[in-house]
Amino acid sequence: MKRFLPVLALAGAMAACSPAPSDETPANPDVEVGSNGTLRIYSARHYDSDRLMYEAFEKASGVKVLYREAGANQLLETMKAEGENSPADLIIASDAGALWRFEDAGLTQALPEGEFESRIPARLIDDGRQWVGLARRVRGVAYDPERISADQVDEWSDLADPSLEGEICARSSTNIYNLSLMGEMIERWGADEAANWADAVVNNMARQPQGGDTDQIEAVAAGLCGVAITNHYYWVRMTQSSSSSTREAADSTELLFPTFGPDTGVHVNITGAALAAHAKNPDLALEFIEFLLTPEGQALLVDETKEIPISPDAERPTGLDRIPDFEDSDMRLSAFGEHQAEAQRIYDEAGWN
Amino acid sequence: MKSLPVITLVAAMVIGAPVLIALMTGLIGGGGDAWSHIVSTQLLGYTLTTLGVLLLTSLLIILFAVPAAWFVSLYDFPGRGFFEWALILPLATPGYVLAYSWADIMDVAGPLQSFVRDTTGLSARDYWFPSLYSIPGLSFVMACALFPYAYLTARAAFSNLSLCTMEAARSLGASPRRIFLNVALPSARPAIFAGLALALMETAADYGAASYLGVQTLSVGIFRAWHSFSEPAVAARLAFLLILIAFGLQFIERAARGKGGVQQTATRWRTPRRQTPRRLAGWLIAGGCTSVLLLAFVFPVARLIWLSAETGLGHGDIWRPFFNSLVLAGAGSALAFVLALSVVIGARQNKVSQIMGRIAAGAGYAAPGIVLALGALFILSWTSFSIAGPAALVFLVWIYASRFTAAGAEPLNAAFSRAPANLGYAARSLGAHRMQRLMRVDLPVALSGAAAAAIILFVEMLKELPATLMLRPFNWDTLAVQAHAYASDERLAAATLPSLLITAAGLIPVILLSVQLTRAGEARAAG
């Protein structure tokens, strides 16, 4: 036994000597921060540029930023379990449906009135101010212009047309972007018609749903399918890739944002923020939201992600000049979340795995 | 000594609490519409898919591991010394990292298919190409990642074949093939099954690779129930099914072990002298081992290095996550090692402790990390802790231990049972107490197994993903979390560096393990 003890002692010492976990470590150790308080963020994003964003806010405000990043569901369960003891002040998620679920679980509270309301389109603010949009993301299609013409896919209902048999590539239905898209269809068309659409699209698929949005675009470029369902920024990132083969793949396709019919606009989702129900520092949370709406904050938020800034005076990140012009859908964003479970049921029954 | 079962009881409680609590919440909590929807449309599919993956993975593992272990143990072929330790290397690479890499290699835009199109002028629709996003694809990835478990146990068993048994068989005129099939395989079967059972439990609980490849296993279904239907209780019910499957595997393993000659009675422990095969056969064997190593390690890791180099390495701060991973894995494996030791020692004292420890460890190992994390969250909500600062680390280390103790207990147990019973009888006849026998006979004999257990625990924890995602403190990423975050957001190039570092961090312990086991084998052969 004696021979094990040093090993155990060493392991124990490693754990004991590790730096005190995080609560003492600001995002940027060089900046004198914390004099104005500490902001704790639960974020469903994970971008290197988010660190820069936190650091910029620390510098500008003297507020220390602590963050925990995980999937929206993990954060939601964590907050449920923590209850009133939750240290979270602010929740950031990249989907309106996900934000709605935090609200539905009673984990958010109304944001105090603030300047932000004049800088975010009213449609992208929850009616009860439980969450607000910070950047926009559009779900569309990338298609092969040599096989498919734009008017074959300029409405979502077109994807159900038998002429596209064997042409469609899509990712799994469990993906939140597909669920939110279906949420809007259920709200607009009713569950029956939405289910018919899902059935028909499954029939038109070139292969079983697999991989992510980027994989679908690459499959179009390789000629395996004619149309890929994708968010705009995956396509934009590919056009900006440092790998020439990836750039060429994106360049061989066209990006298009289908509508839901005449004058309906396109499916726009958001990265948004919500004030945590038991936030200890609501003022700091609001201050951070307002910082993200400044030109500097918007640039840091969307530069790496290639989302579309929400504030009209913010500069667009490189690469976004190639996306088509579009009109936002007038849909309430809460509908995405409200219909999420039904959307999954419809996909399951259609065999869209 | 009477206190030992109490230690086991405490150990079993520590290991079993998170999974028990998650399961109870699942059974008590109403599943509602989501549960009936899943039962009517998905459950059969999830279960059959899981069983299909398990079956195919086990076939592939046996195909990869057993012949390699046999030839490495008993034949001198070109490169034997290298393959003996190199075949363990895939243990350092997590299944989900292999999935990222192989998916990229096999993808329609990947190097293989591009090559096919460039050389033939065909379009992607004109030819068939196997898809990794399938049950066979997932099975292949899991077999690549986990076959070293079976290789290790099989190699140990083949190396331990008593010389007398082999010589007896040979003198009776048995051909090498008959010796393998009729003598070696039956006596090594329990060890092979032990390694296989570990690998399959790991496969059943895998979330990262299965979800990346879109294969709807129970483990993915658990996540889906939770994610799309917001029903943790339903997720826990599905986990119950998964744990039943894992116990089924354990039961099959026990049954297969049967009363097969585990206890060697011969006193001549020398490993049989290695035979030199004919030249062509030697090269064929070397070719087989090379293929396994290329598929399971060299190709996927080389592809990651290529992607990393192509896109540049400048992605964020990597050293802090690296250090965090080492600390968490170190602390977690220390706790799990103590628990595994308590379980194994307790199991030798009485039957009740044995069953209790086995159930607790088995359930923890079979439950996906997500379910254990759910259990921890339920505990959190009762105890009014919040996941911040040191409390989060304590919870995380606990969940690691709960999840992986079985992976440490198995090699420890195997090491203990390898001690010839005669030694124990001799010690008893000399008047030694149980504790004295434990300290002076059993533990020294089991030392190499214990080191193996500690190393395996460390490497497994380095790779852990779902629980770490949910329970880690603020500003506290691990390499696994980083790799997953990048890959799940389709930034595979950015995911390559953390993925490679996980492999690198795991490589040193794995090489240590390999060298240590090889030396132990040589010492015995010389001794």
PDB file of C-alpha atoms in Angstrom, chain A residues 9-170:
ATOM      1  CA  ALA A   9      -0.696  12.186  -2.567  1.00  0.00           C
ATOM      2  CA  LEU A  10       0.584  13.594  -5.832  1.00  0.00           C
ATOM      3  CA  ALA A  11      -2.840  13.476  -7.430  1.00  0.00           C
ATOM      4  CA  GLY A  12      -4.432  15.070  -4.388  1.00  0.00           C
ATOM      5  CA  ALA A  13      -1.782  17.759  -4.351  1.00  0.00           C
ATOM      6  CA  MET A  14      -2.398  18.467  -8.028  1.00  0.00           C
ATOM      7  CA  ALA A  15      -6.038  19.088  -7.322  1.00  0.00           C
ATOM      8  CA  ALA A  16      -5.331  21.147  -4.241  1.00  0.00           C
ATOM      9  CA  CYS A  17      -2.669  23.307  -5.830  1.00  0.00           C
ATOM     10  CA  SER A  18      -4.639  24.082  -8.955  1.00  0.00           C
ATOM     11  CA  PRO A  19      -5.596  27.731  -9.238  1.00  0.00           C
ATOM     12  CA  ALA A  20      -8.769  28.613  -7.410  1.00  0.00           C
ATOM     13  CA  PRO A  21     -11.402  27.890  -9.975  1.00  0.00           C
ATOM     14  CA  SER A  22     -12.205  30.902 -11.983  1.00  0.00           C
ATOM     15  CA  ASP A  23     -14.151  33.145  -9.649  1.00  0.00           C
ATOM     16  CA  GLU A  24     -10.964  35.047  -9.043  1.00  0.00           C
ATOM     17  CA  THR A  25      -9.798  35.047 -12.637  1.00  0.00           C
ATOM     18  CA  PRO A  26     -11.071  37.807 -14.886  1.00  0.00           C
ATOM     19  CA  ALA A  27     -11.222  37.268 -18.648  1.00  0.00           C
ATOM     20  CA  ASN A  28      -8.234  39.585 -19.035  1.00  0.00           C
ATOM     21  CA  PRO A  29      -5.773  39.451 -16.137  1.00  0.00           C
ATOM     22  CA  ASP A  30      -3.996  42.615 -17.318  1.00  0.00           C
ATOM     23  CA  VAL A  31      -6.942  44.869 -16.788  1.00  0.00           C
ATOM     24  CA  GLU A  32      -7.774  46.296 -13.407  1.00  0.00           C
ATOM     25  CA  VAL A  33     -11.388  45.252 -13.221  1.00  0.00           C
ATOM     26  CA  GLY A  34     -14.004  44.419 -10.701  1.00  0.00           C
ATOM     27  CA  SER A  35     -14.157  47.764  -8.982  1.00  0.00           C
ATOM     28  CA  ASN A  36     -17.571  48.224 -10.521  1.00  0.00           C
ATOM     29  CA  GLY A  37     -18.779  44.713  -9.738  1.00  0.00           C
ATOM     30  CA  THR A  38     -18.841  41.292 -11.354  1.00  0.00           C
ATOM     31  CA  LEU A  39     -21.095  40.158 -14.183  1.00  0.00           C
ATOM     32  CA  ARG A  40     -21.744  36.428 -14.523  1.00  0.00           C
ATOM     33  CA  ILE A  41     -22.778  35.267 -17.975  1.00  0.00           C
ATOM     34  CA  TYR A  42     -24.222  31.894 -19.002  1.00  0.00           C
ATOM     35  CA  SER A  43     -23.570  31.697 -22.711  1.00  0.00           C
ATOM     36  CA  ALA A  44     -24.544  29.068 -25.273  1.00  0.00           C
ATOM     37  CA  ARG A  45     -21.896  30.490 -27.626  1.00  0.00           C
ATOM     38  CA  HIS A  46     -18.254  29.487 -27.764  1.00  0.00           C
ATOM     39  CA  TYR A  47     -16.219  31.817 -29.934  1.00  0.00           C
ATOM     40  CA  ASP A  48     -12.692  33.021 -29.406  1.00  0.00           C
ATOM     41  CA  SER A  49     -13.936  36.513 -30.241  1.00  0.00           C
ATOM     42  CA  ASP A  50     -16.343  36.313 -27.294  1.00  0.00           C
ATOM     43  CA  ARG A  51     -13.298  36.517 -24.988  1.00  0.00           C
ATOM     44  CA  LEU A  52     -12.291  39.716 -26.776  1.00  0.00           C
ATOM     45  CA  MET A  53     -15.815  40.985 -26.320  1.00  0.00           C
ATOM     46  CA  TYR A  54     -15.733  40.303 -22.579  1.00  0.00           C
ATOM     47  CA  GLU A  55     -12.313  41.894 -22.287  1.00  0.00           C
ATOM     48  CA  ALA A  56     -13.443  44.994 -24.163  1.00  0.00           C
ATOM     49  CA  PHE A  57     -16.394  45.356 -21.819  1.00  0.00           C
ATOM     50  CA  GLU A  58     -14.165  44.870 -18.775  1.00  0.00           C
ATOM     51  CA  LYS A  59     -11.876  47.577 -20.052  1.00  0.00           C
ATOM     52  CA  ALA A  60     -14.685  49.974 -20.861  1.00  0.00           C
ATOM     53  CA  SER A  61     -16.666  49.474 -17.673  1.00  0.00           C
ATOM     54  CA  GLY A  62     -14.324  48.235 -14.955  1.00  0.00           C
ATOM     55  CA  VAL A  63     -16.728  45.322 -14.488  1.00  0.00           C
ATOM     56  CA  LYS A  64     -15.272  41.842 -14.093  1.00  0.00           C
ATOM     57  CA  VAL A  65     -16.832  39.267 -16.445  1.00  0.00           C
ATOM     58  CA  LEU A  66     -17.137  35.599 -15.551  1.00  0.00           C
ATOM     59  CA  TYR A  67     -18.648  33.210 -18.033  1.00  0.00           C
ATOM     60  CA  ARG A  68     -19.817  29.630 -18.308  1.00  0.00           C
ATOM     61  CA  GLU A  69     -20.276  28.285 -21.813  1.00  0.00           C
ATOM     62  CA  ALA A  70     -22.291  25.178 -22.617  1.00  0.00           C
ATOM     63  CA  GLY A  71     -25.216  24.119 -24.771  1.00  0.00           C
ATOM     64  CA  ALA A  72     -28.455  25.984 -24.066  1.00  0.00           C
ATOM     65  CA  ASN A  73     -30.023  22.855 -22.580  1.00  0.00           C
ATOM     66  CA  GLN A  74     -27.182  22.256 -20.195  1.00  0.00           C
ATOM     67  CA  LEU A  75     -27.323  25.841 -19.033  1.00  0.00           C
ATOM     68  CA  LEU A  76     -31.088  25.622 -18.640  1.00  0.00           C
ATOM     69  CA  GLU A  77     -30.906  22.491 -16.492  1.00  0.00           C
ATOM     70  CA  THR A  78     -28.066  23.953 -14.494  1.00  0.00           C
ATOM     71  CA  MET A  79     -30.069  27.085 -13.761  1.00  0.00           C
ATOM     72  CA  LYS A  80     -33.161  25.078 -12.858  1.00  0.00           C
ATOM     73  CA  ALA A  81     -31.110  23.087 -10.368  1.00  0.00           C
ATOM     74  CA  GLU A  82     -29.453  26.148  -8.921  1.00  0.00           C
ATOM     75  CA  GLY A  83     -32.782  27.884  -8.397  1.00  0.00           C
ATOM     76  CA  GLU A  84     -32.509  31.083  -6.413  1.00  0.00           C
ATOM     77  CA  ASN A  85     -28.843  30.429  -5.765  1.00  0.00           C
ATOM     78  CA  SER A  86     -27.963  30.670  -9.413  1.00  0.00           C
ATOM     79  CA  PRO A  87     -25.049  33.033  -9.880  1.00  0.00           C
ATOM     80  CA  ALA A  88     -26.155  33.827 -13.452  1.00  0.00           C
ATOM     81  CA  ASP A  89     -26.887  37.442 -14.280  1.00  0.00           C
ATOM     82  CA  LEU A  90     -27.231  37.233 -18.032  1.00  0.00           C
ATOM     83  CA  ILE A  91     -28.136  34.430 -20.449  1.00  0.00           C
ATOM     84  CA  ILE A  92     -26.932  34.463 -24.059  1.00  0.00           C
ATOM     85  CA  ALA A  93     -28.261  31.956 -26.606  1.00  0.00           C
ATOM     86  CA  SER A  94     -28.135  31.652 -30.364  1.00  0.00           C
ATOM     87  CA  ASP A  95     -31.766  30.862 -31.014  1.00  0.00           C
ATOM     88  CA  ALA A  96     -35.070  32.480 -30.158  1.00  0.00           C
ATOM     89  CA  GLY A  97     -36.584  29.082 -29.347  1.00  0.00           C
ATOM     90  CA  ALA A  98     -33.862  28.460 -26.795  1.00  0.00           C
ATOM     91  CA  LEU A  99     -34.414  31.879 -25.196  1.00  0.00           C
ATOM     92  CA  TRP A 100     -38.143  31.212 -25.077  1.00  0.00           C
ATOM     93  CA  ARG A 101     -37.448  28.002 -23.177  1.00  0.00           C
ATOM     94  CA  PHE A 102     -35.506  29.867 -20.515  1.00  0.00           C
ATOM     95  CA  GLU A 103     -38.459  32.228 -20.243  1.00  0.00           C
ATOM     96  CA  ASP A 104     -40.950  29.352 -20.173  1.00  0.00           C
ATOM     97  CA  ALA A 105     -39.011  27.714 -17.336  1.00  0.00           C
ATOM     98  CA  GLY A 106     -39.260  30.905 -15.294  1.00  0.00           C
ATOM     99  CA  LEU A 107     -35.522  31.524 -15.479  1.00  0.00           C
ATOM    100  CA  THR A 108     -35.721  35.038 -16.917  1.00  0.00           C
ATOM    101  CA  GLN A 109     -37.189  38.362 -15.821  1.00  0.00           C
ATOM    102  CA  ALA A 110     -38.220  41.462 -17.689  1.00  0.00           C
ATOM    103  CA  LEU A 111     -35.371  43.776 -18.615  1.00  0.00           C
ATOM    104  CA  PRO A 112     -35.706  47.236 -17.149  1.00  0.00           C
ATOM    105  CA  GLU A 113     -36.576  49.920 -19.685  1.00  0.00           C
ATOM    106  CA  GLY A 114     -33.507  51.228 -21.395  1.00  0.00           C
ATOM    107  CA  GLU A 115     -31.936  52.789 -24.399  1.00  0.00           C
ATOM    108  CA  PHE A 116     -31.656  49.399 -26.080  1.00  0.00           C
ATOM    109  CA  GLU A 117     -35.315  49.522 -27.111  1.00  0.00           C
ATOM    110  CA  SER A 118     -34.652  52.284 -29.577  1.00  0.00           C
ATOM    111  CA  ARG A 119     -31.778  50.368 -31.184  1.00  0.00           C
ATOM    112  CA  ILE A 120     -33.331  46.951 -31.671  1.00  0.00           C
ATOM    113  CA  PRO A 121     -36.249  46.478 -34.100  1.00  0.00           C
ATOM    114  CA  ALA A 122     -39.379  45.990 -31.984  1.00  0.00           C
ATOM    115  CA  ARG A 123     -40.028  42.609 -33.605  1.00  0.00           C
ATOM    116  CA  LEU A 124     -36.796  41.252 -32.170  1.00  0.00           C
ATOM    117  CA  ILE A 125     -37.682  42.167 -28.589  1.00  0.00           C
ATOM    118  CA  ASP A 126     -39.907  39.816 -26.648  1.00  0.00           C
ATOM    119  CA  ASP A 127     -43.306  41.312 -25.841  1.00  0.00           C
ATOM    120  CA  GLY A 128     -42.629  41.097 -22.138  1.00  0.00           C
ATOM    121  CA  ARG A 129     -38.980  42.235 -22.590  1.00  0.00           C
ATOM    122  CA  GLN A 130     -37.909  38.805 -21.304  1.00  0.00           C
ATOM    123  CA  TRP A 131     -35.240  38.668 -23.987  1.00  0.00           C
ATOM    124  CA  VAL A 132     -33.842  40.792 -26.773  1.00  0.00           C
ATOM    125  CA  GLY A 133     -32.087  40.129 -30.072  1.00  0.00           C
ATOM    126  CA  LEU A 134     -28.451  41.182 -30.472  1.00  0.00           C
ATOM    127  CA  ALA A 135     -27.607  39.807 -33.933  1.00  0.00           C
ATOM    128  CA  ARG A 136     -29.554  38.195 -36.761  1.00  0.00           C
ATOM    129  CA  ARG A 137     -29.061  34.819 -38.453  1.00  0.00           C
ATOM    130  CA  VAL A 138     -31.009  33.751 -41.540  1.00  0.00           C
ATOM    131  CA  ARG A 139     -31.912  30.190 -42.525  1.00  0.00           C
ATOM    132  CA  GLY A 140     -31.803  29.682 -46.241  1.00  0.00           C
ATOM    133  CA  VAL A 141     -30.579  27.358 -48.965  1.00  0.00           C
ATOM    134  CA  ALA A 142     -27.373  26.994 -50.925  1.00  0.00           C
ATOM    135  CA  TYR A 143     -28.022  25.538 -54.375  1.00  0.00           C
ATOM    136  CA  ASP A 144     -26.114  24.428 -57.428  1.00  0.00           C
ATOM    137  CA  PRO A 145     -26.967  26.983 -60.150  1.00  0.00           C
ATOM    138  CA  GLU A 146     -26.087  24.460 -62.856  1.00  0.00           C
ATOM    139  CA  ARG A 147     -28.796  22.020 -61.732  1.00  0.00           C
ATOM    140  CA  ILE A 148     -31.374  24.188 -60.036  1.00  0.00           C
ATOM    141  CA  SER A 149     -32.815  27.562 -60.910  1.00  0.00           C
ATOM    142  CA  ALA A 150     -33.480  30.186 -58.236  1.00  0.00           C
ATOM    143  CA  ASP A 151     -37.233  30.149 -58.801  1.00  0.00           C
ATOM    144  CA  GLN A 152     -37.296  26.417 -57.987  1.00  0.00           C
ATOM    145  CA  VAL A 153     -36.337  27.152 -54.396  1.00  0.00           C
ATOM    146  CA  ASP A 154     -37.369  30.719 -53.606  1.00  0.00           C
ATOM    147  CA  GLU A 155     -40.215  29.627 -51.322  1.00  0.00           C
ATOM    148  CA  TRP A 156     -39.933  27.038 -48.572  1.00  0.00           C
ATOM    149  CA  SER A 157     -42.937  25.183 -49.998  1.00  0.00           C
ATOM    150  CA  ASP A 158     -40.930  24.653 -53.227  1.00  0.00           C
ATOM    151  CA  LEU A 159     -38.680  22.208 -51.410  1.00  0.00           C
ATOM    152  CA  ALA A 160     -41.662  19.845 -51.217  1.00  0.00           C
ATOM    153  CA  ASP A 161     -42.071  19.806 -54.991  1.00  0.00           C
ATOM    154  CA  PRO A 162     -41.589  16.375 -56.596  1.00  0.00           C
ATOM    155  CA  SER A 163     -39.279  17.945 -59.206  1.00  0.00           C
ATOM    156  CA  LEU A 164     -36.634  18.154 -56.458  1.00  0.00           C
ATOM    157  CA  GLU A 165     -36.656  14.407 -55.826  1.00  0.00           C
ATOM    158  CA  GLY A 166     -33.176  13.252 -54.829  1.00  0.00           C
ATOM    159  CA  GLU A 167     -31.902  16.836 -54.689  1.00  0.00           C
ATOM    160  CA  ILE A 168     -32.147  17.952 -51.057  1.00  0.00           C
ATOM    161  CA  CYS A 169     -29.435  17.644 -48.407  1.00  0.00           C
ATOM    162  CA  ALA A 170     -30.239  18.577 -44.809  1.00  0.00           C
TER     163      ALA A 170
END
